[in-house]
Amino acid sequence: MAVIKPMIRSNICINAHPIGCAKETENQINYVKSQKAKRGTKTIAEGGKGPKTVLVIGCSTGYGLASRIAAAFEYGADTIGVSFEKEATETKGGTPGFYNNKAFDKFAAAEGLKSVTYNADAFADETRETIIAKIKEWNTKVDLIIYSLASPVRTDPDTKVLYKSVIKPINQVYAGAALDMMTGKITQASTEPAVGDDIPNTVKVMGGEDWERWIKQLKEADVLAQGCRTLAYSYIGPKLSHAIYRDGTIGEAKKDLEKRAHDIDSSLKEIGGGAFVSVNKGLVTRSSAVIPIISEYLGVLFKVMKDKGTHEGCIEQMERLFAERLYTGADNSADKVPVDSENRIRMDDWELADDVQAEVDKIMPTVTEENVEQTTDLAGLRHDFLSINGFDVAGVDYDADISDMSKID
């Protein structure tokens, strides 16, 4: 028996609350259901023509989880998910994703939706073989594949070499204010530039090589439906973050992802499908708290966008992606996708709107520890930071004893 409180080390929360994670997953499901009612979206069972069988690679948190929720609970899709989680035991906690996956499968079953989740290394060919076998067992073909992996390491399936990714600038030190989301303290922080094989290693882990391998093997196994689409997620962000992100090691990986998207797109054209990179909005992640400037930028951005009524979290972004970009035809069928000149879907359109960025640029230089509560959405940042791990979720009794760490109710 134990009362679980957040354990925060170096701006990273290292534990999770099982009931809080499940409740947050349920909240996202309820949001999608409300949007379904508002938009009049038809599920497959109601005669809709949206996604029928969806594979989500990296399904346990963030945009991957939100995508899976949108596919299942707005469109009635059967879903297969894969992510690599630390499983909980009765006495030891698991990762947030472990609890999120468990909650998703529970709520999907309650709605009569088919779902299966694999706790496995998504980079491994053995995992691909297992999932291909499951698709065939279901006697179906996949019509949407979401690729939403964010991993610090990847083992190359051919060479068995382990590669590690890093978030570093290139050819310069990146320095700036670092806002502690929990305390509101502002310190000066810096990140040293990439050295040695940092850039190619990061591309190897976070680029498009594995995504391309997934699609190739799925296509060769003949488990892709006519018109199958695949999406991977990226971020561009404002100019002030380009040195650490878009023009840094992670940016090089994202550029590789976008380049390979064109090759995957050509391959899927043969079955009437396509591949897209969706550029999404900046959000609080497990790593954003430790990157200079990012947390402060997000705090100001959230305040500006909430004041304008355009702020979105993961679930709002992914629901809008599905409803206003991917499935816009009759009876929610797949229609022509609006893209930019690089064939990217721009879900960051509200973040990078001129009026939003002008306001952010005006506020950023004025932020101090004394006025941080007024100039940024510090409370919103803190909530998002905690809720990723199942804390600060409304309706959860955080003083209650948890007798079994592996249960979500």
Tab-separated table of C-alpha atoms in Angstrom:
chain	number	residue	atom	x	y	z
A	1	MET	CA	0.000	0.000	0.000
A	2	ALA	CA	1.383	3.398	-0.942
A	3	VAL	CA	0.346	6.950	-1.726
A	4	ILE	CA	1.967	7.965	-5.008
A	5	LYS	CA	3.299	11.499	-5.391
A	6	PRO	CA	5.286	12.828	-8.361
A	7	MET	CA	9.040	12.238	-8.114
A	8	ILE	CA	10.847	14.935	-10.073
A	9	ARG	CA	14.575	14.786	-10.775
A	10	SER	CA	16.356	17.356	-12.984
A	11	ASN	CA	13.057	18.607	-14.431
A	12	ILE	CA	11.918	15.104	-15.389
A	13	CYS	CA	9.117	13.208	-13.647
A	14	ILE	CA	10.394	9.673	-13.097
A	15	ASN	CA	7.258	7.926	-11.866
A	16	ALA	CA	3.613	7.606	-12.907
A	17	HIS	CA	0.215	7.335	-11.254
A	18	PRO	CA	-1.748	4.354	-12.631
A	19	ILE	CA	-5.232	5.724	-11.964
A	20	GLY	CA	-4.245	9.227	-13.098
A	21	CYS	CA	-2.886	7.926	-16.402
A	22	ALA	CA	-6.063	5.908	-17.010
A	23	LYS	CA	-8.242	8.917	-16.160
A	24	GLU	CA	-6.289	11.195	-18.508
A	25	THR	CA	-6.685	8.609	-21.290
A	26	GLU	CA	-10.424	8.484	-20.566
A	27	ASN	CA	-10.574	12.304	-20.717
A	28	GLN	CA	-9.072	12.234	-24.211
A	29	ILE	CA	-11.559	9.572	-25.284
A	30	ASN	CA	-14.449	11.661	-23.961
A	31	TYR	CA	-13.185	14.718	-25.854
A	32	VAL	CA	-13.105	12.748	-29.111
A	33	LYS	CA	-16.612	11.418	-28.505
A	34	SER	CA	-17.895	14.956	-27.935
A	35	GLN	CA	-16.250	16.103	-31.182
A	36	LYS	CA	-17.775	13.132	-33.012
A	37	ALA	CA	-21.226	14.247	-31.862
A	38	LYS	CA	-20.503	17.882	-32.741
A	39	ARG	CA	-19.182	17.090	-36.218
A	40	GLY	CA	-21.704	14.319	-36.941
A	41	THR	CA	-18.901	11.909	-37.763
A	42	LYS	CA	-20.082	8.430	-38.733
A	43	THR	CA	-18.228	5.386	-37.492
A	44	ILE	CA	-17.706	2.363	-39.723
A	45	ALA	CA	-20.664	0.683	-37.973
A	46	GLU	CA	-22.810	3.747	-38.719
A	47	GLY	CA	-21.978	3.628	-42.410
A	48	GLY	CA	-18.977	5.943	-42.342
A	49	LYS	CA	-16.052	5.491	-44.722
A	50	GLY	CA	-13.199	6.561	-42.485
A	51	PRO	CA	-10.266	4.412	-41.373
A	52	LYS	CA	-11.178	0.761	-40.750
A	53	THR	CA	-7.915	-0.777	-39.496
A	54	VAL	CA	-5.198	1.467	-38.096
A	55	LEU	CA	-1.659	0.625	-37.020
A	56	VAL	CA	-0.045	3.054	-34.579
A	57	ILE	CA	3.710	2.651	-34.160
A	58	GLY	CA	4.527	4.470	-30.918
A	59	CYS	CA	0.990	4.347	-29.524
A	60	SER	CA	1.420	4.929	-25.806
A	61	THR	CA	1.709	8.679	-25.212
A	62	GLY	CA	1.461	12.076	-26.879
A	63	TYR	CA	0.496	12.315	-30.509
A	64	GLY	CA	0.606	8.546	-31.048
A	65	LEU	CA	-1.906	7.822	-28.289
A	66	ALA	CA	-4.105	10.745	-29.384
A	67	SER	CA	-4.083	9.469	-32.988
A	68	ARG	CA	-5.148	6.016	-31.865
A	69	ILE	CA	-7.947	7.477	-29.736
A	70	ALA	CA	-9.221	9.605	-32.629
A	71	ALA	CA	-9.185	6.636	-35.034
A	72	ALA	CA	-11.000	4.324	-32.623
A	73	PHE	CA	-13.462	6.531	-30.795
A	74	GLU	CA	-14.471	8.972	-33.552
A	75	TYR	CA	-14.268	6.675	-36.579
A	76	GLY	CA	-14.789	3.242	-35.019
A	77	ALA	CA	-11.522	1.828	-36.375
A	78	ASP	CA	-9.965	-1.397	-35.188
A	79	THR	CA	-6.462	-0.574	-33.981
A	80	ILE	CA	-3.132	-2.269	-33.471
A	81	GLY	CA	-0.609	-0.452	-31.297
A	82	VAL	CA	3.037	-1.044	-30.516
A	83	SER	CA	5.282	0.663	-27.961
A	84	PHE	CA	8.100	-0.334	-25.652
A	85	GLU	CA	7.124	0.126	-21.999
A	86	LYS	CA	8.370	-0.807	-18.573
A	87	GLU	CA	5.592	-3.035	-17.257
A	88	ALA	CA	4.245	-2.557	-13.752
A	89	THR	CA	4.117	-5.265	-11.093
A	90	GLU	CA	2.045	-5.269	-7.924
A	91	THR	CA	4.782	-3.405	-6.069
A	92	LYS	CA	6.662	-1.544	-8.829
A	93	GLY	CA	5.303	1.137	-11.092
A	94	GLY	CA	5.388	1.064	-14.878
A	95	THR	CA	5.880	3.827	-17.431
A	96	PRO	CA	2.959	6.181	-18.188
A	97	GLY	CA	2.607	4.451	-21.555
A	98	PHE	CA	2.070	1.086	-19.890
A	99	TYR	CA	-0.967	2.469	-18.055
A	100	ASN	CA	-2.227	4.452	-21.062
A	101	ASN	CA	-2.145	1.348	-23.265
A	102	LYS	CA	-3.938	-0.695	-20.631
A	103	ALA	CA	-6.631	1.987	-20.316
A	104	PHE	CA	-7.037	2.302	-24.083
A	105	ASP	CA	-7.565	-1.435	-24.516
A	106	LYS	CA	-10.047	-1.486	-21.622
A	107	PHE	CA	-12.151	1.384	-23.002
A	108	ALA	CA	-11.963	0.048	-26.570
A	109	ALA	CA	-13.247	-3.354	-25.413
A	110	ALA	CA	-16.114	-1.658	-23.555
A	111	GLU	CA	-17.146	-0.002	-26.860
A	112	GLY	CA	-16.886	-3.253	-28.806
A	113	LEU	CA	-13.836	-2.011	-30.717
A	114	LYS	CA	-11.151	-4.471	-31.708
A	115	SER	CA	-7.718	-3.542	-30.373
A	116	VAL	CA	-4.445	-5.234	-29.561
A	117	THR	CA	-1.344	-3.626	-28.074
A	118	TYR	CA	2.165	-5.049	-28.284
A	119	ASN	CA	4.792	-4.121	-25.724
A	120	ALA	CA	7.753	-4.633	-28.020
A	121	ASP	CA	10.702	-2.960	-29.731
A	122	ALA	CA	9.123	-1.219	-32.719
A	123	PHE	CA	12.531	-1.072	-34.424
A	124	ALA	CA	12.845	-4.886	-34.553
A	125	ASP	CA	11.932	-6.999	-37.590
A	126	GLU	CA	10.501	-9.626	-35.220
A	127	THR	CA	7.940	-7.084	-34.044
A	128	ARG	CA	6.968	-6.316	-37.632
A	129	GLU	CA	6.519	-10.036	-38.306
A	130	THR	CA	4.276	-10.404	-35.240
A	131	ILE	CA	2.089	-7.497	-36.314
A	132	ILE	CA	1.872	-8.709	-39.928
A	133	ALA	CA	0.717	-12.092	-38.603
A	134	LYS	CA	-1.947	-10.384	-36.458
A	135	ILE	CA	-3.265	-8.344	-39.411
A	136	LYS	CA	-3.570	-11.553	-41.421
A	137	GLU	CA	-5.226	-13.307	-38.477
A	138	TRP	CA	-7.794	-10.509	-38.384
A	139	ASN	CA	-8.344	-11.162	-42.112
A	140	THR	CA	-8.020	-7.480	-42.885
A	141	LYS	CA	-5.667	-4.925	-44.396
A	142	VAL	CA	-4.406	-1.710	-42.849
A	143	ASP	CA	-5.595	1.576	-44.339
A	144	LEU	CA	-3.780	4.002	-42.033
A	145	ILE	CA	-0.348	3.739	-40.410
A	146	ILE	CA	0.724	6.337	-37.854
A	147	TYR	CA	4.460	6.487	-37.178
A	148	SER	CA	5.010	8.330	-33.886
A	149	LEU	CA	8.180	6.940	-32.342
A	150	ALA	CA	10.342	9.091	-30.086
A	151	SER	CA	13.168	7.000	-28.727
A	152	PRO	CA	16.652	7.863	-27.472
A	153	VAL	CA	18.089	4.628	-28.902
A	154	ARG	CA	17.645	2.260	-31.834
A	155	THR	CA	19.306	-1.020	-32.708
A	156	ASP	CA	19.827	-1.426	-36.454
A	157	PRO	CA	18.030	-4.681	-37.418
A	158	ASP	CA	20.725	-5.547	-40.000
A	159	THR	CA	23.957	-4.772	-38.125
A	160	LYS	CA	22.681	-5.050	-34.513
A	161	VAL	CA	24.584	-1.815	-33.740
A	162	LEU	CA	22.943	0.369	-31.061
A	163	TYR	CA	22.629	4.058	-31.970
A	164	LYS	CA	21.833	6.913	-29.575
A	165	SER	CA	20.125	10.178	-30.447
A	166	VAL	CA	20.866	13.559	-28.867
A	167	ILE	CA	19.213	16.978	-28.864
A	168	LYS	CA	22.092	19.341	-29.608
A	169	PRO	CA	22.818	22.395	-31.758
A	170	ILE	CA	25.294	22.168	-34.650
A	171	ASN	CA	28.494	24.258	-34.798
A	172	GLN	CA	27.458	26.548	-31.925
A	173	VAL	CA	26.501	26.573	-28.263
A	174	TYR	CA	22.776	27.108	-27.717
A	175	ALA	CA	22.081	29.184	-24.628
A	176	GLY	CA	19.140	30.909	-23.053
A	177	ALA	CA	16.692	31.060	-20.191
A	178	ALA	CA	15.464	27.752	-18.781
A	179	LEU	CA	12.120	27.942	-16.993
A	180	ASP	CA	11.475	25.343	-14.290
A	181	MET	CA	7.813	24.464	-14.819
A	182	MET	CA	7.332	23.322	-11.235
A	183	THR	CA	8.890	26.266	-9.394
A	184	GLY	CA	8.815	29.156	-11.862
A	185	LYS	CA	12.559	29.648	-11.349
A	186	ILE	CA	14.484	30.923	-14.382
A	187	THR	CA	18.124	30.024	-14.850
A	188	GLN	CA	20.558	30.450	-17.699
A	189	ALA	CA	21.338	27.157	-19.420
A	190	SER	CA	23.376	26.101	-22.412
A	191	THR	CA	23.744	23.066	-24.627
A	192	GLU	CA	27.073	22.205	-26.219
A	193	PRO	CA	27.179	21.523	-29.972
A	194	ALA	CA	27.128	18.082	-31.554
A	195	VAL	CA	30.421	16.205	-31.681
A	196	GLY	CA	31.703	13.075	-33.412
A	197	ASP	CA	28.859	10.932	-34.746
A	198	ASP	CA	26.079	12.772	-32.908
A	199	ILE	CA	24.407	13.910	-36.140
A	200	PRO	CA	24.392	10.621	-38.124
A	201	ASN	CA	23.507	8.666	-34.983
A	202	THR	CA	20.514	10.922	-34.288
A	203	VAL	CA	19.382	10.600	-37.902
A	204	LYS	CA	19.718	6.820	-37.591
A	205	VAL	CA	17.405	6.797	-34.555
A	206	MET	CA	14.941	9.612	-35.280
A	207	GLY	CA	15.052	9.867	-39.075
A	208	GLY	CA	12.880	8.059	-41.590
A	209	GLU	CA	14.849	4.852	-42.109
A	210	ASP	CA	12.745	2.761	-39.745
A	211	TRP	CA	9.449	4.242	-41.013
A	212	GLU	CA	10.461	3.322	-44.565
A	213	ARG	CA	11.370	-0.202	-43.430
A	214	TRP	CA	7.957	-0.633	-41.794
A	215	ILE	CA	6.075	0.374	-44.935
A	216	LYS	CA	8.281	-1.750	-47.204
A	217	GLN	CA	7.762	-4.888	-45.113
A	218	LEU	CA	4.028	-4.310	-44.675
A	219	LYS	CA	3.646	-3.755	-48.409
A	220	GLU	CA	5.654	-6.866	-49.287
A	221	ALA	CA	3.465	-8.874	-46.902
A	222	ASP	CA	0.380	-7.610	-48.786
A	223	VAL	CA	-1.338	-6.261	-45.664
A	224	LEU	CA	-1.858	-2.692	-46.935
A	225	ALA	CA	-5.343	-1.782	-48.131
A	226	GLN	CA	-5.984	0.005	-51.420
A	227	GLY	CA	-5.576	3.719	-50.709
A	228	CYS	CA	-3.507	3.141	-47.548
A	229	ARG	CA	-1.974	6.275	-46.086
A	230	THR	CA	0.853	6.702	-43.613
A	231	LEU	CA	1.797	9.696	-41.480
A	232	ALA	CA	4.865	10.568	-39.439
A	233	TYR	CA	5.060	13.546	-37.108
A	234	SER	CA	7.488	16.450	-37.040
A	235	TYR	CA	8.002	19.911	-35.588
A	236	ILE	CA	9.445	23.105	-37.038
A	237	GLY	CA	8.719	25.738	-34.397
A	238	PRO	CA	9.632	29.434	-34.217
A	239	LYS	CA	12.933	30.927	-35.375
A	240	LEU	CA	14.200	31.275	-31.793
A	241	SER	CA	14.239	27.479	-31.381
A	242	HIS	CA	15.670	26.616	-34.806
A	243	ALA	CA	19.282	26.418	-33.581
A	244	ILE	CA	18.439	23.676	-31.059
A	245	TYR	CA	15.679	22.036	-33.045
A	246	ARG	CA	15.164	22.576	-36.772
A	247	ASP	CA	18.835	23.349	-37.441
A	248	GLY	CA	20.151	21.000	-34.739
A	249	THR	CA	20.676	17.246	-34.596
A	250	ILE	CA	16.977	16.462	-34.199
A	251	GLY	CA	16.198	18.766	-37.119
A	252	GLU	CA	18.601	16.800	-39.313
A	253	ALA	CA	16.658	13.664	-38.382
A	254	LYS	CA	13.349	15.332	-39.197
A	255	LYS	CA	14.701	16.489	-42.570
A	256	ASP	CA	15.636	12.874	-43.283
A	257	LEU	CA	12.105	11.864	-42.259
A	258	GLU	CA	10.621	14.371	-44.713
A	259	LYS	CA	12.950	13.288	-47.519
A	260	ARG	CA	12.033	9.640	-47.061
A	261	ALA	CA	8.350	10.560	-46.942
A	262	HIS	CA	8.595	11.374	-50.655
A	263	ASP	CA	10.030	7.909	-51.393
A	264	ILE	CA	7.365	6.187	-49.288
A	265	ASP	CA	4.709	8.309	-51.005
A	266	SER	CA	5.895	7.116	-54.427
A	267	SER	CA	5.799	3.500	-53.230
A	268	LEU	CA	2.234	3.841	-51.918
A	269	LYS	CA	1.005	5.580	-55.061
A	270	GLU	CA	1.038	2.096	-56.617
A	271	ILE	CA	-1.896	1.153	-54.374
A	272	GLY	CA	-3.602	4.550	-54.538
A	273	GLY	CA	-2.211	5.663	-51.184
A	274	GLY	CA	0.257	8.237	-49.938
A	275	ALA	CA	2.717	9.270	-47.237
A	276	PHE	CA	2.712	12.539	-45.347
A	277	VAL	CA	4.665	14.277	-42.631
A	278	SER	CA	2.367	16.201	-40.312
A	279	VAL	CA	4.091	19.194	-38.738
A	280	ASN	CA	2.438	19.587	-35.337
A	281	LYS	CA	2.243	22.211	-32.612
A	282	GLY	CA	4.812	22.552	-29.839
A	283	LEU	CA	3.763	20.834	-26.626
A	284	VAL	CA	5.185	19.974	-23.228
A	285	THR	CA	7.090	16.698	-23.428
A	286	ARG	CA	9.303	14.782	-21.032
A	287	SER	CA	12.352	16.468	-22.602
A	288	SER	CA	11.129	20.027	-23.260
A	289	ALA	CA	11.713	21.031	-19.639
A	290	VAL	CA	15.468	20.547	-19.950
A	291	ILE	CA	16.089	22.360	-23.262
A	292	PRO	CA	17.040	26.059	-22.928
A	293	ILE	CA	14.318	28.546	-23.995
A	294	ILE	CA	11.785	25.865	-24.985
A	295	SER	CA	9.792	25.771	-21.730
A	296	GLU	CA	9.687	29.573	-21.540
A	297	TYR	CA	8.600	29.807	-25.179
A	298	LEU	CA	5.851	27.234	-24.600
A	299	GLY	CA	4.673	29.101	-21.509
A	300	VAL	CA	4.305	32.333	-23.481
A	301	LEU	CA	2.830	30.519	-26.499
A	302	PHE	CA	0.199	28.749	-24.397
A	303	LYS	CA	-0.838	32.038	-22.781
A	304	VAL	CA	-1.154	33.822	-26.141
A	305	MET	CA	-3.032	30.962	-27.811
A	306	LYS	CA	-5.376	30.440	-24.856
A	307	ASP	CA	-6.161	34.170	-24.885
A	308	LYS	CA	-6.998	33.844	-28.596
A	309	GLY	CA	-8.954	30.622	-28.107
A	310	THR	CA	-6.688	28.623	-30.428
A	311	HIS	CA	-4.656	26.546	-27.970
A	312	GLU	CA	-4.635	22.795	-28.564
A	313	GLY	CA	-3.199	19.827	-26.717
A	314	CYS	CA	-2.359	16.471	-28.292
A	315	ILE	CA	-5.910	15.217	-28.549
A	316	GLU	CA	-7.308	18.449	-30.002
A	317	GLN	CA	-4.546	18.494	-32.624
A	318	MET	CA	-5.024	14.882	-33.692
A	319	GLU	CA	-8.822	15.080	-33.771
A	320	ARG	CA	-8.529	18.150	-36.030
A	321	LEU	CA	-5.909	16.376	-38.168
A	322	PHE	CA	-8.278	13.471	-38.783
A	323	ALA	CA	-11.458	15.507	-39.241
A	324	GLU	CA	-10.130	18.513	-41.171
A	325	ARG	CA	-7.203	17.064	-43.135
A	326	LEU	CA	-7.488	13.300	-43.636
A	327	TYR	CA	-11.174	12.334	-43.708
A	328	THR	CA	-12.994	15.252	-45.278
A	329	GLY	CA	-14.950	13.459	-48.023
A	330	ALA	CA	-18.523	12.185	-48.108
A	331	ASP	CA	-19.362	10.055	-45.050
A	332	ASN	CA	-15.911	10.929	-43.652
A	333	SER	CA	-14.069	9.226	-46.479
A	334	ALA	CA	-10.434	9.967	-47.299
A	335	ASP	CA	-10.248	12.972	-49.601
A	336	LYS	CA	-7.473	15.128	-51.036
A	337	VAL	CA	-5.185	16.233	-48.203
A	338	PRO	CA	-4.223	19.934	-48.066
A	339	VAL	CA	-0.423	20.180	-47.927
A	340	ASP	CA	2.350	22.766	-48.252
A	341	SER	CA	4.911	22.903	-51.082
A	342	GLU	CA	6.921	20.092	-49.426
A	343	ASN	CA	3.864	17.786	-49.223
A	344	ARG	CA	3.629	18.360	-45.462
A	345	ILE	CA	0.394	18.712	-43.492
A	346	ARG	CA	0.667	21.889	-41.436
A	347	MET	CA	-1.076	21.379	-38.098
A	348	ASP	CA	1.243	24.057	-36.673
A	349	ASP	CA	-0.701	26.661	-38.651
A	350	TRP	CA	-2.262	28.206	-35.543
A	351	GLU	CA	1.021	28.229	-33.598
A	352	LEU	CA	2.974	29.917	-36.386
A	353	ALA	CA	0.226	32.400	-37.318
A	354	ASP	CA	1.770	35.859	-37.730
A	355	ASP	CA	-0.330	37.474	-34.987
A	356	VAL	CA	0.495	34.686	-32.508
A	357	GLN	CA	4.241	34.819	-33.148
A	358	ALA	CA	4.295	38.632	-33.067
A	359	GLU	CA	2.677	38.569	-29.629
A	360	VAL	CA	5.072	35.850	-28.417
A	361	ASP	CA	8.074	37.838	-29.687
A	362	LYS	CA	6.820	40.906	-27.806
A	363	ILE	CA	6.374	39.060	-24.489
A	364	MET	CA	9.447	36.783	-24.448
A	365	PRO	CA	12.053	39.481	-23.557
A	366	THR	CA	9.884	40.724	-20.664
A	367	VAL	CA	9.604	37.419	-18.746
A	368	THR	CA	11.218	37.432	-15.299
A	369	GLU	CA	10.835	35.288	-12.179
A	370	GLU	CA	8.810	38.103	-10.640
A	371	ASN	CA	6.216	38.276	-13.438
A	372	VAL	CA	6.371	34.704	-14.787
A	373	GLU	CA	2.862	33.915	-13.521
A	374	GLN	CA	1.453	36.867	-15.507
A	375	THR	CA	3.569	36.682	-18.683
A	376	THR	CA	3.396	32.901	-19.192
A	377	ASP	CA	0.846	30.156	-18.656
A	378	LEU	CA	2.956	28.620	-15.893
A	379	ALA	CA	-0.034	26.795	-14.378
A	380	GLY	CA	-0.868	25.256	-17.755
A	381	LEU	CA	2.730	24.183	-18.307
A	382	ARG	CA	2.875	22.610	-14.859
A	383	HIS	CA	-0.414	20.779	-15.394
A	384	ASP	CA	0.691	19.386	-18.771
A	385	PHE	CA	4.075	18.362	-17.353
A	386	LEU	CA	2.417	16.448	-14.503
A	387	SER	CA	-0.534	14.995	-16.407
A	388	ILE	CA	1.804	13.240	-18.886
A	389	ASN	CA	2.620	11.022	-15.898
A	390	GLY	CA	-0.903	10.807	-14.510
A	391	PHE	CA	-0.623	13.556	-11.881
A	392	ASP	CA	-2.763	16.692	-11.465
A	393	VAL	CA	-5.674	15.028	-13.269
A	394	ALA	CA	-9.115	16.158	-12.070
A	395	GLY	CA	-11.220	13.507	-10.360
A	396	VAL	CA	-8.305	11.418	-9.041
A	397	ASP	CA	-7.808	10.970	-5.291
A	398	TYR	CA	-4.060	11.396	-4.935
A	399	ASP	CA	-4.193	10.714	-1.194
A	400	ALA	CA	-5.621	7.231	-1.715
A	401	ASP	CA	-3.426	4.206	-1.125
A	402	ILE	CA	-2.555	2.174	-4.222
A	403	SER	CA	-2.439	-1.493	-3.254
A	404	ASP	CA	-1.468	-2.870	-6.686
A	405	MET	CA	0.748	-0.791	-8.992
A	406	SER	CA	-0.233	-2.871	-12.032
A	407	LYS	CA	-3.947	-1.996	-11.877
A	408	ILE	CA	-5.612	1.094	-13.344
A	409	ASP	CA	-8.802	1.004	-11.272
